[in-house]
Every structure is written in C-alpha cells, then in structure tokens.
Short mmCIF file of C-alpha atoms and ligand atoms in Angstrom, two decimals:
data_model
loop_
_atom_site.label_atom_id
_atom_site.label_comp_id
_atom_site.label_asym_id
_atom_site.label_seq_id
_atom_site.Cartn_x
_atom_site.Cartn_y
_atom_site.Cartn_z
CA UNK A 16 -32.12 92.58 -235.25
CA UNK A 17 -31.11 95.17 -237.80
CA UNK A 18 -30.37 93.74 -241.24
CA UNK A 19 -26.88 94.57 -242.57
CA UNK A 20 -26.60 95.91 -246.11
CA UNK A 21 -24.76 93.37 -248.27
CA UNK A 22 -21.05 94.11 -248.53
CA UNK A 23 -19.74 94.78 -252.05
CA UNK A 24 -16.02 95.46 -252.39
CA UNK A 25 -14.78 97.67 -255.23
CA UNK A 26 -11.09 97.64 -256.15
CA UNK A 27 -9.13 100.65 -257.36
CA UNK A 28 -5.79 99.81 -258.94
CA UNK A 29 -3.63 102.92 -259.04
CA UNK A 30 -1.49 102.72 -262.18
CA UNK A 31 -1.12 106.28 -263.42
CA UNK A 32 2.40 106.88 -262.08
CA UNK A 33 5.42 107.34 -264.31
CA UNK A 34 7.78 105.40 -262.03
CA UNK A 35 10.89 107.45 -262.70
CA UNK A 36 12.86 105.70 -259.96
CA UNK A 37 12.77 102.43 -261.89
CA UNK A 38 14.67 104.04 -264.77
CA UNK A 39 13.55 104.25 -268.36
CA UNK A 40 12.58 101.17 -270.31
CA UNK A 41 11.15 100.49 -273.72
CA UNK A 42 8.37 98.60 -271.93
CA UNK A 43 7.16 101.89 -270.39
CA UNK A 44 6.48 102.73 -266.72
CA UNK A 45 7.28 100.06 -264.14
CA UNK A 46 3.70 98.78 -263.87
CA UNK A 47 4.02 97.61 -267.50
CA UNK A 48 7.45 95.96 -267.19
CA UNK A 49 7.38 92.21 -267.67
CA UNK A 50 7.97 89.85 -264.78
CA UNK A 51 7.50 86.10 -265.21
CA UNK A 52 6.48 86.69 -268.83
CA UNK A 53 3.74 89.27 -268.37
CA UNK A 54 3.36 92.87 -267.26
CA UNK A 55 3.44 93.66 -263.53
CA UNK A 56 -0.09 95.10 -263.68
CA UNK A 57 -1.45 91.91 -265.27
CA UNK A 58 -0.24 89.94 -262.25
CA UNK A 59 -1.85 92.46 -259.90
CA UNK A 60 -5.17 92.48 -261.75
CA UNK A 61 -5.09 88.68 -261.95
CA UNK A 62 -4.91 88.43 -258.14
CA UNK A 63 -8.03 90.57 -257.69
CA UNK A 64 -9.93 88.97 -260.58
CA UNK A 65 -9.33 85.60 -258.92
CA UNK A 66 -10.61 86.74 -255.51
CA UNK A 67 -14.29 85.80 -255.18
CA UNK A 68 -15.16 88.88 -253.08
CA UNK A 69 -14.14 91.36 -255.77
CA UNK A 70 -17.33 93.07 -256.95
CA UNK A 71 -15.81 95.55 -259.38
CA UNK A 72 -12.37 96.77 -260.49
CA UNK A 73 -11.39 100.20 -261.76
CA UNK A 74 -7.85 100.76 -262.96
CA UNK A 75 -6.61 104.34 -263.01
CA UNK A 76 -4.12 104.80 -265.83
CA UNK A 77 -2.15 107.61 -267.44
CA UNK A 78 -3.65 108.85 -270.74
CA UNK A 79 -0.36 108.00 -272.48
CA UNK A 80 -0.61 104.35 -271.41
CA UNK A 81 -3.84 103.25 -273.13
CA UNK A 82 -2.07 100.96 -275.60
CA UNK A 83 0.22 99.51 -272.89
CA UNK A 84 -2.76 98.81 -270.67
CA UNK A 85 -4.80 97.17 -273.43
CA UNK A 86 -1.85 94.91 -274.23
CA UNK A 87 -1.41 94.05 -270.54
CA UNK A 88 -5.00 93.00 -270.03
CA UNK A 89 -5.29 91.37 -273.45
CA UNK A 90 -4.29 87.91 -272.24
CA UNK A 91 -5.93 88.21 -268.84
CA UNK A 92 -8.88 85.91 -268.17
CA UNK A 93 -11.75 88.26 -267.28
CA UNK A 94 -9.72 91.32 -268.33
CA UNK A 95 -12.76 92.75 -270.07
CA UNK A 96 -14.41 93.13 -266.63
CA UNK A 97 -11.84 95.74 -265.59
CA UNK A 98 -13.06 99.33 -265.99
CA UNK A 99 -10.53 102.05 -266.79
CA UNK A 100 -10.32 105.76 -266.02
CA UNK A 101 -7.61 108.38 -266.38
CA UNK A 102 -5.63 109.66 -263.41
CA UNK A 103 -4.55 113.15 -262.45
CA UNK A 104 -1.26 114.90 -261.78
CA UNK A 105 -0.78 113.34 -258.33
CA UNK A 106 -1.51 109.96 -256.82
CA UNK A 107 -4.17 111.59 -254.66
CA UNK A 108 -5.96 113.02 -257.70
CA UNK A 109 -5.74 109.66 -259.45
CA UNK A 110 -7.37 107.87 -256.54
CA UNK A 111 -10.16 110.46 -256.44
CA UNK A 112 -10.76 109.83 -260.15
CA UNK A 113 -10.99 106.10 -259.39
CA UNK A 114 -13.42 106.73 -256.53
CA UNK A 115 -15.63 108.81 -258.80
CA UNK A 116 -15.55 106.06 -261.44
CA UNK A 117 -17.04 103.70 -258.82
CA UNK A 118 -19.97 105.99 -258.03
CA UNK A 119 -23.31 104.43 -258.85
CA UNK A 120 -21.82 100.92 -258.76
CA UNK A 121 -23.34 99.98 -255.36
CA UNK A 122 -19.97 99.19 -253.78
CA UNK A 123 -20.03 99.56 -250.00
CA UNK A 124 -16.26 99.34 -249.52
CA UNK A 125 -13.22 100.07 -251.60
CA UNK A 126 -9.73 98.60 -251.61
CA UNK A 127 -7.15 101.03 -253.02
CA UNK A 128 -4.10 99.17 -254.26
CA UNK A 129 -0.80 100.03 -255.94
CA UNK A 130 -0.48 98.40 -259.38
CA UNK A 131 3.18 97.73 -258.54
CA UNK A 132 2.36 95.34 -255.69
CA UNK A 133 1.75 92.23 -257.80
CA UNK A 134 2.23 89.72 -254.96
CA UNK A 135 -0.82 90.66 -252.89
CA UNK A 136 -2.26 87.36 -251.71
CA UNK A 137 -5.68 86.02 -250.88
CA UNK A 138 -4.84 85.50 -247.18
CA UNK A 139 -4.19 89.23 -246.82
CA UNK A 140 -7.39 90.11 -248.70
CA UNK A 141 -9.34 87.77 -246.42
CA UNK A 142 -7.83 89.36 -243.29
CA UNK A 143 -9.01 92.74 -244.54
CA UNK A 144 -12.44 91.33 -245.46
CA UNK A 145 -12.73 90.04 -241.87
CA UNK A 146 -12.15 93.63 -240.69
CA UNK A 147 -14.94 94.83 -242.96
CA UNK A 148 -17.21 92.19 -241.46
CA UNK A 149 -16.25 93.54 -238.02
CA UNK A 150 -17.59 96.95 -239.13
CA UNK A 151 -14.21 98.69 -239.31
CA UNK A 152 -14.42 101.75 -241.60
CA UNK A 153 -10.70 102.02 -242.44
CA UNK A 154 -8.22 99.13 -242.64
CA UNK A 155 -4.51 99.48 -243.23
CA UNK A 156 -2.26 96.44 -243.88
CA UNK A 157 1.14 96.97 -242.26
CA UNK A 158 4.38 95.20 -241.50
CA UNK A 159 6.28 95.90 -238.29
CA UNK A 160 9.53 97.76 -238.88
CA UNK A 161 12.39 95.35 -238.27
CA UNK A 162 15.47 97.41 -239.07
CA UNK A 163 16.96 99.56 -236.35
CA UNK A 164 16.03 103.17 -237.10
CA UNK A 165 18.40 106.11 -236.95
CA UNK A 166 17.78 109.80 -237.30
CA UNK A 167 20.55 111.56 -239.18
CA UNK A 168 21.46 115.20 -239.70
CA UNK A 169 22.48 117.21 -242.75
CA UNK A 170 26.15 116.46 -242.07
CA UNK A 171 25.51 112.72 -242.30
CA UNK A 172 25.91 112.04 -238.60
CA UNK A 173 23.59 110.01 -236.42
CA UNK A 174 21.60 112.21 -234.11
CA UNK A 175 19.74 109.44 -232.33
CA UNK A 176 18.48 105.87 -232.47
CA UNK A 177 14.72 105.93 -232.87
CA UNK A 178 12.72 103.31 -231.03
CA UNK A 179 10.90 101.12 -233.51
CA UNK A 180 8.30 100.12 -230.93
CA UNK A 181 4.89 100.81 -232.40
CA UNK A 182 6.27 101.66 -235.86
CA UNK A 183 4.94 100.00 -238.98
CA UNK A 184 5.41 100.33 -242.71
CA UNK A 185 2.18 100.77 -244.67
CA UNK A 186 1.11 98.49 -247.51
CA UNK A 187 -1.89 98.38 -249.79
CA UNK A 188 -4.72 97.56 -250.42
CA UNK A 189 -5.85 100.22 -247.98
CA UNK A 190 -9.51 99.61 -247.45
CA UNK A 191 -12.33 101.93 -246.53
CA UNK A 192 -16.05 102.38 -246.28
CA UNK A 193 -16.76 103.81 -249.73
CA UNK A 194 -18.81 106.88 -248.68
CA UNK A 195 -16.34 107.70 -245.86
CA UNK A 196 -13.24 107.74 -248.09
CA UNK A 197 -15.03 109.64 -250.88
CA UNK A 198 -15.98 112.31 -248.35
CA UNK A 199 -12.43 112.45 -246.94
CA UNK A 200 -10.85 112.71 -250.40
CA UNK A 201 -13.26 115.43 -251.51
CA UNK A 202 -12.66 117.39 -248.32
CA UNK A 203 -8.88 117.13 -248.84
CA UNK A 204 -9.20 118.31 -252.45
CA UNK A 205 -11.48 121.19 -251.45
CA UNK A 206 -9.06 122.36 -248.78
CA UNK A 207 -6.23 122.45 -251.30
CA UNK A 208 -4.33 119.49 -249.83
CA UNK A 209 -2.88 117.41 -252.63
CA UNK A 210 0.30 116.08 -251.03
CA UNK A 211 -0.95 112.93 -249.31
CA UNK A 212 1.09 109.89 -250.36
CA UNK A 213 -1.42 107.29 -249.27
CA UNK A 214 -5.13 107.05 -248.58
CA UNK A 215 -4.87 106.12 -244.92
CA UNK A 216 -3.19 109.52 -244.39
CA UNK A 217 -6.25 111.21 -245.85
CA UNK A 218 -8.53 109.17 -243.61
CA UNK A 219 -6.40 110.14 -240.59
CA UNK A 220 -6.49 113.79 -241.66
CA UNK A 221 -10.28 113.55 -241.91
CA UNK A 222 -10.44 112.23 -238.35
CA UNK A 223 -11.34 108.63 -239.21
CA UNK A 224 -10.03 105.76 -237.08
CA UNK A 225 -7.69 103.56 -239.11
CA UNK A 226 -7.35 99.95 -237.92
CA UNK A 227 -4.04 98.13 -238.47
CA UNK A 228 -4.21 94.73 -240.16
CA UNK A 229 -1.30 92.28 -240.42
CA UNK A 230 0.19 92.76 -243.90
CA UNK A 231 2.10 90.23 -245.96
CA UNK A 232 5.90 90.09 -246.28
CA UNK A 233 5.47 89.05 -249.94
CA UNK A 234 3.32 92.09 -250.74
CA UNK A 235 6.32 94.22 -251.72
CA UNK A 236 6.19 97.38 -253.81
CA UNK A 237 8.31 97.26 -256.96
CA UNK A 238 10.00 100.63 -256.92
CA UNK A 239 13.49 100.28 -258.35
CA UNK A 240 14.81 98.48 -261.40
CA UNK A 241 16.37 95.88 -259.11
CA UNK A 242 12.98 95.21 -257.47
CA UNK A 243 11.58 94.39 -260.89
CA UNK A 244 14.54 92.15 -261.73
CA UNK A 245 14.17 90.31 -258.40
CA UNK A 246 10.42 89.84 -258.93
CA UNK A 247 11.11 88.42 -262.39
CA UNK A 248 13.72 86.02 -261.03
CA UNK A 249 11.36 84.94 -258.24
CA UNK A 250 8.53 84.13 -260.65
CA UNK A 251 10.78 82.28 -263.04
CA UNK A 252 12.27 80.25 -260.20
CA UNK A 253 8.90 79.15 -258.87
CA UNK A 254 7.31 78.47 -262.25
CA UNK A 255 6.96 74.81 -263.21
CA UNK A 256 7.86 74.11 -266.83
CA UNK A 257 4.69 73.85 -268.89
CA UNK A 258 5.41 70.57 -270.68
CA UNK A 259 2.49 68.93 -272.47
CA UNK A 260 2.16 65.71 -274.40
CA UNK A 261 -0.53 64.81 -276.90
CA UNK A 262 -1.32 61.54 -278.59
CA UNK A 263 -2.97 60.69 -281.90
CA UNK A 264 -4.21 57.53 -283.60
CA UNK A 265 -5.29 56.91 -287.16
CA UNK A 266 -6.18 54.02 -289.46
CA UNK A 267 -6.71 53.93 -293.21
CA UNK A 268 -7.96 51.04 -295.28
CA UNK A 269 -5.69 49.30 -297.81
CA UNK A 270 -7.10 48.79 -301.31
CA UNK A 271 -5.50 47.57 -304.54
CA UNK A 272 -3.06 50.14 -305.85
CA UNK A 273 0.56 51.02 -306.58
CA UNK A 274 1.93 52.39 -303.34
CA UNK A 275 1.39 54.12 -300.00
CA UNK A 276 2.51 57.48 -298.60
CA UNK A 277 3.74 57.26 -294.99
CA UNK A 278 5.39 60.16 -293.15
CA UNK A 279 5.38 62.03 -296.45
CA UNK A 280 7.43 59.32 -298.24
CA UNK A 281 5.92 57.41 -301.16
CA UNK A 282 6.68 53.68 -300.99
CA UNK A 283 5.85 51.54 -304.06
CA UNK A 284 3.59 48.64 -303.01
CA UNK A 285 0.88 46.42 -304.43
CA UNK A 286 -1.72 48.24 -302.34
CA UNK A 287 -2.72 51.87 -301.70
CA UNK A 288 -4.25 53.61 -298.67
CA UNK A 289 -7.81 54.73 -299.20
CA UNK A 290 -8.71 58.21 -298.06
CA UNK A 291 -9.85 61.65 -299.01
CA UNK A 292 -6.38 63.16 -298.84
CA UNK A 293 -3.20 61.18 -299.57
CA UNK A 294 -4.27 59.02 -296.56
CA UNK A 295 -0.93 59.35 -294.77
CA UNK A 296 -1.95 57.75 -291.46
CA UNK A 297 1.36 58.66 -289.81
CA UNK A 298 1.06 62.40 -290.44
CA UNK A 299 -2.64 62.33 -289.53
CA UNK A 300 -1.90 60.73 -286.15
CA UNK A 301 0.91 63.23 -285.49
CA UNK A 302 -1.32 66.16 -286.49
CA UNK A 303 -3.83 65.07 -283.84
CA UNK A 304 -1.07 64.65 -281.26
CA UNK A 305 0.19 68.21 -281.84
CA UNK A 306 -3.31 69.72 -281.76
CA UNK A 307 -3.91 67.89 -278.47
CA UNK A 308 -1.07 69.74 -276.73
CA UNK A 309 -2.98 73.01 -276.86
CA UNK A 310 -6.57 71.81 -276.79
CA UNK A 311 -7.07 72.68 -280.46
CA UNK A 312 -9.41 69.85 -281.37
CA UNK A 313 -8.53 67.25 -283.98
CA UNK A 314 -7.65 67.06 -287.65
CA UNK A 315 -11.30 66.68 -288.70
CA UNK A 316 -12.17 70.01 -287.03
CA UNK A 317 -9.58 71.83 -289.12
CA UNK A 318 -9.82 69.84 -292.35
CA UNK A 319 -13.31 68.35 -292.70
CA UNK A 320 -13.28 65.28 -295.03
CA UNK A 321 -16.44 66.74 -296.57
CA UNK A 322 -14.43 69.70 -297.92
CA UNK A 323 -13.47 68.99 -301.55
CA UNK A 324 -10.35 71.18 -301.36
CA UNK A 325 -8.54 68.48 -299.29
CA UNK A 326 -9.13 65.75 -301.92
CA UNK A 327 -5.77 64.11 -302.67
CA UNK A 328 -4.06 66.81 -300.61
CA UNK A 329 -0.55 66.03 -299.34
CA UNK A 330 -0.94 65.50 -295.59
CA UNK A 331 2.08 67.67 -294.78
CA UNK A 332 -0.21 70.71 -295.03
CA UNK A 333 -2.27 69.33 -292.11
CA UNK A 334 0.85 68.85 -290.02
CA UNK A 335 2.25 72.26 -290.93
CA UNK A 336 -1.08 73.81 -289.93
CA UNK A 337 -1.02 72.04 -286.53
CA UNK A 338 2.59 73.15 -285.93
CA UNK A 339 1.59 76.75 -286.68
CA UNK A 340 -1.29 76.54 -284.17
CA UNK A 341 1.04 75.15 -281.51
CA UNK A 342 3.65 77.87 -282.10
CA UNK A 343 1.03 80.61 -282.09
CA UNK A 344 -0.09 79.35 -278.67
CA UNK A 345 3.48 79.81 -277.42
CA UNK A 346 4.58 76.19 -277.87
CA UNK A 347 8.01 74.86 -278.76
CA UNK A 348 7.87 71.38 -280.29
CA UNK A 349 10.36 69.20 -278.42
CA UNK A 350 9.68 65.77 -279.83
CA UNK A 351 7.55 63.90 -282.37
CA UNK A 352 7.27 60.12 -282.21
CA UNK A 353 5.32 57.88 -284.59
CA UNK A 354 4.70 54.12 -284.43
CA UNK A 355 3.46 52.56 -287.65
CA UNK A 356 1.59 49.28 -287.44
CA UNK A 357 1.68 47.55 -290.82
CA UNK A 358 2.27 44.06 -292.16
CA UNK A 359 3.66 45.49 -295.41
CA UNK A 360 5.38 47.32 -296.99
CA UNK A 361 8.62 47.16 -295.00
CA UNK A 362 9.19 50.48 -293.20
CA UNK A 363 12.81 49.92 -292.13
CA UNK A 364 14.47 50.98 -295.40
CA UNK A 365 12.49 54.26 -295.37
CA UNK A 366 12.76 55.20 -291.71
CA UNK A 367 15.60 57.66 -292.11
CA UNK A 368 13.89 59.45 -295.02
CA UNK A 369 10.69 59.61 -292.94
CA UNK A 370 12.50 61.13 -289.96
CA UNK A 371 14.17 63.68 -292.23
CA UNK A 372 10.76 64.56 -293.67
CA UNK A 373 9.32 65.12 -290.18
CA UNK A 374 12.33 67.24 -289.27
CA UNK A 375 11.79 69.36 -292.35
CA UNK A 376 8.01 69.77 -291.96
CA UNK A 377 8.15 70.57 -288.24
CA UNK A 378 11.38 72.59 -288.49
CA UNK A 379 12.95 70.71 -285.56
CA UNK A 380 16.21 68.78 -285.39
CA UNK A 381 16.41 65.18 -286.56
CA UNK A 382 17.13 63.82 -283.08
CA UNK A 383 13.68 65.05 -282.00
CA UNK A 384 11.95 63.03 -284.74
CA UNK A 385 11.29 59.34 -284.27
CA UNK A 386 9.65 56.76 -286.55
CA UNK A 387 9.19 53.16 -285.48
CA UNK A 388 7.33 50.28 -287.06
CA UNK A 389 5.89 46.96 -286.06
CA UNK A 390 3.78 44.29 -287.69
CA UNK A 391 0.62 42.98 -286.08
CA UNK A 392 1.89 39.38 -286.11
CA UNK A 393 -0.58 38.57 -288.96
CA UNK A 394 -3.61 38.93 -286.69
CA UNK A 395 -6.46 41.45 -286.82
CA UNK A 396 -7.23 43.82 -289.67
CA UNK A 397 -3.62 44.98 -289.87
CA UNK A 398 -2.44 41.37 -289.89
CA UNK A 399 -4.81 40.59 -292.75
CA UNK A 400 -3.38 43.57 -294.69
CA UNK A 401 -6.75 45.32 -294.66
CA UNK A 402 -5.34 48.55 -293.27
CA UNK A 403 -2.39 50.42 -291.73
CA UNK A 404 -2.55 52.10 -288.32
CA UNK A 405 -0.37 54.75 -286.70
CA UNK A 406 0.06 56.02 -283.15
CA UNK A 407 1.82 59.32 -282.50
CA UNK A 408 3.02 61.24 -279.47
CA UNK A 409 4.08 64.90 -279.46
CA UNK A 410 5.80 66.77 -276.64
CA UNK A 411 5.55 70.55 -276.55
CA UNK A 412 6.85 73.08 -274.01
CA UNK A 413 4.71 76.19 -273.69
CA UNK A 414 5.78 79.63 -272.53
CA UNK A 415 4.34 79.97 -269.03
CA UNK A 416 1.97 82.91 -268.74
CA UNK A 417 0.45 82.09 -265.37
CA UNK A 418 3.11 81.25 -262.81
MG1 LIG B 3 -6.74 59.93 -291.43
#
C-alpha cells in the first residue's frame, strides 16, 4: 500500500483589510477592535493556536498595523509562534503574500481564514480536517441560505423570487492542498485577475473541484459596527466572573519587649514580636493571601528575610507591593479578612483602627476590610503566650481576558 505523506496544515489569517464598513474607531480597523476585553484578531488567533492540528500560522497584516498587531498578540499564549507578513492592495494579493510566506515550511494543506471571524470552532476545523483525510483538494465551509431570496431591479421593484435550493453562503477557513492553491493563485495573478473575493472562487476559476463542508452558524463575519457590538455583548454575557480567593498564615514568636505591631497599629504590651521586619503577622498573612490570588508566590519570594534592607521595615510596604502586583495583573481587591489568634494584648479596642489602616494601605473601602480576633483558650504555643498567629483571606476579581 502506498504510504501517505504526513498532513501538515498551515493557517493564513487575512488581516490586511481596512474595514471601512465598520466605521472609524480609535482602536483601528475592525480586526483590532476589542470584544470581550481583547482584540478580535487575538480571539481568532487563539482558536487556531489552541487547535492541535495547526502546524504553522501566518498572519497577513497591513504595514500601518504593526503596532496594533504586536499589542494584539502580546497577551496571547503562544503568540510568538505566529509569523507575520504584509498584504497587498487587494484581499487576493494579501492571500498570495501569505501563501508565499508559507513556502518552504513543509505544509501540505492551507486553511485561509478571515481575521474577523473570531468564533470559528474546533468542530468545524475537525470537519474540514476529515475532508483532508478523505483526500479532498479544496474544502469550503458553507451555511444553507435560509432567507427567501428576491431579485430586484434598479427601480426597487421585485423582479422575481429566486429559489434558494442549492444555494449556500460561504464561510472561512477555506481549505486547500497547498501546491494546488498556490498554482491557482499564481495563475490568476499572471492572467491579470485580481477581483476574486474569496479563495474558493480562484480554485473554481482554476478548474479545481471544491467540496462543500457544513459550516458553523456561530462562525459569523464581523463586518459592521453593530456586528462588533453584538460580538462584544455575546462574549461578556457568556464570561464567568473571574473571582479568586487566596489565603495566608503567619506566626511570629513573642519575646520580652514593649509592644507589638498588628495590622500596622502599635499596641503597647509587655512583650514584642520577634522578626526581621516589624513582625506584623497580620499584614504578612494578608500579603500572602493577596499574592496567592494571582499565583505570585509568597512574601519570602519578594522580600527574602536574608536581605538586610527589610530589617525593621514596616510591613505595610510588603502589603502595598502585593496590592500593586494584583492590580498589575488586572485584579480588583474586593475584600480583605484577617483573624488574629493571640492571648494578649486585647485586640478589640484596636480593631477599628486596624480596619482603617487596611483600608488606607489597600485603597479599598472600610466595609471591605475585616479584622477579627480570638484567643487560643490558653492552650498551645499561642495559649502559653509564646507567639501570635494570623490567618488571612483575600478576594480579588480579575478582568477576564479569556472568555
Ligand atoms: Mg512573617
């Protein structure tokens, strides 16, 4: 039996258009408008990057859009794997540029996809891949036309009702044997044809058989401003809120002294907390809780006890640092809750001042700051007044980047 060459699917994302129909926007052409918190093209690229059968991706962009494109792929996992080339004056020329950029990459097939179809799904890609496996050279995803079709005349009158039997609307990714579509595109360019609006038309013109594949109703093309607004609303509606909680725990030893600092408040006492910094167990536990909400390690990673610069440091700088990390990651701090476990001193008289201190350090309202205290019923190391412990919980809502 003859051995088949291994299939390798290259992806061309066509993103060089100016998208005039979507109106002007400070965010640039429609493929760079934000839906669900990130640019349209980032959603599209994300779908193909996540598909295991993608061997290589080339995005064809407009030379004016380099900065927009770099921003769009900046946050994309695997974005560095996407190659880029510049398009031409027409969509057809842009696709040819993308095809040339894939030469020498060993791809056997190519999927040519509009950047402004961000809802392409894996089921559709798999249906097309099954067609490749069945040795089809050209595959076109389509949806049957469902509206009744009319032909009108220049005067705005209906001339006839057109039967919709056998009529389909074309989607992308249109998929081809790589050498066959390169040959068809080059032949079209050589014969001066530059008015094809999709790649299947070029394949048809070149005499290739194009096989219809069931498209996806979700795989819509964002053409008008309202399409972009609807896509944004759809993503925001389906996105789950990204709420995360983190916990933290800390203990410091009590030694003879003149007072302890808890939640940034100094309380005169016949003992002191031993530690490299001001040994504020409450703020240390809360710092860990905040760092935990974005996987940023723990307080020791950021402020090693071996570093002399943190000797006697006020612990609010650790907490402020953690809050900055959380906010930089897109987090909004919703709640901070600390339980102190201490036999003495009494926390009750200082609770309000402690909550106000947390509110000030974290820059959140007082009702989001909670301080509670309990004794350890005279048992254990806390009960013997050998140390003070603190447990903290932080709740943070993050901006959702991956609906
Ligand atoms: Mg500590």
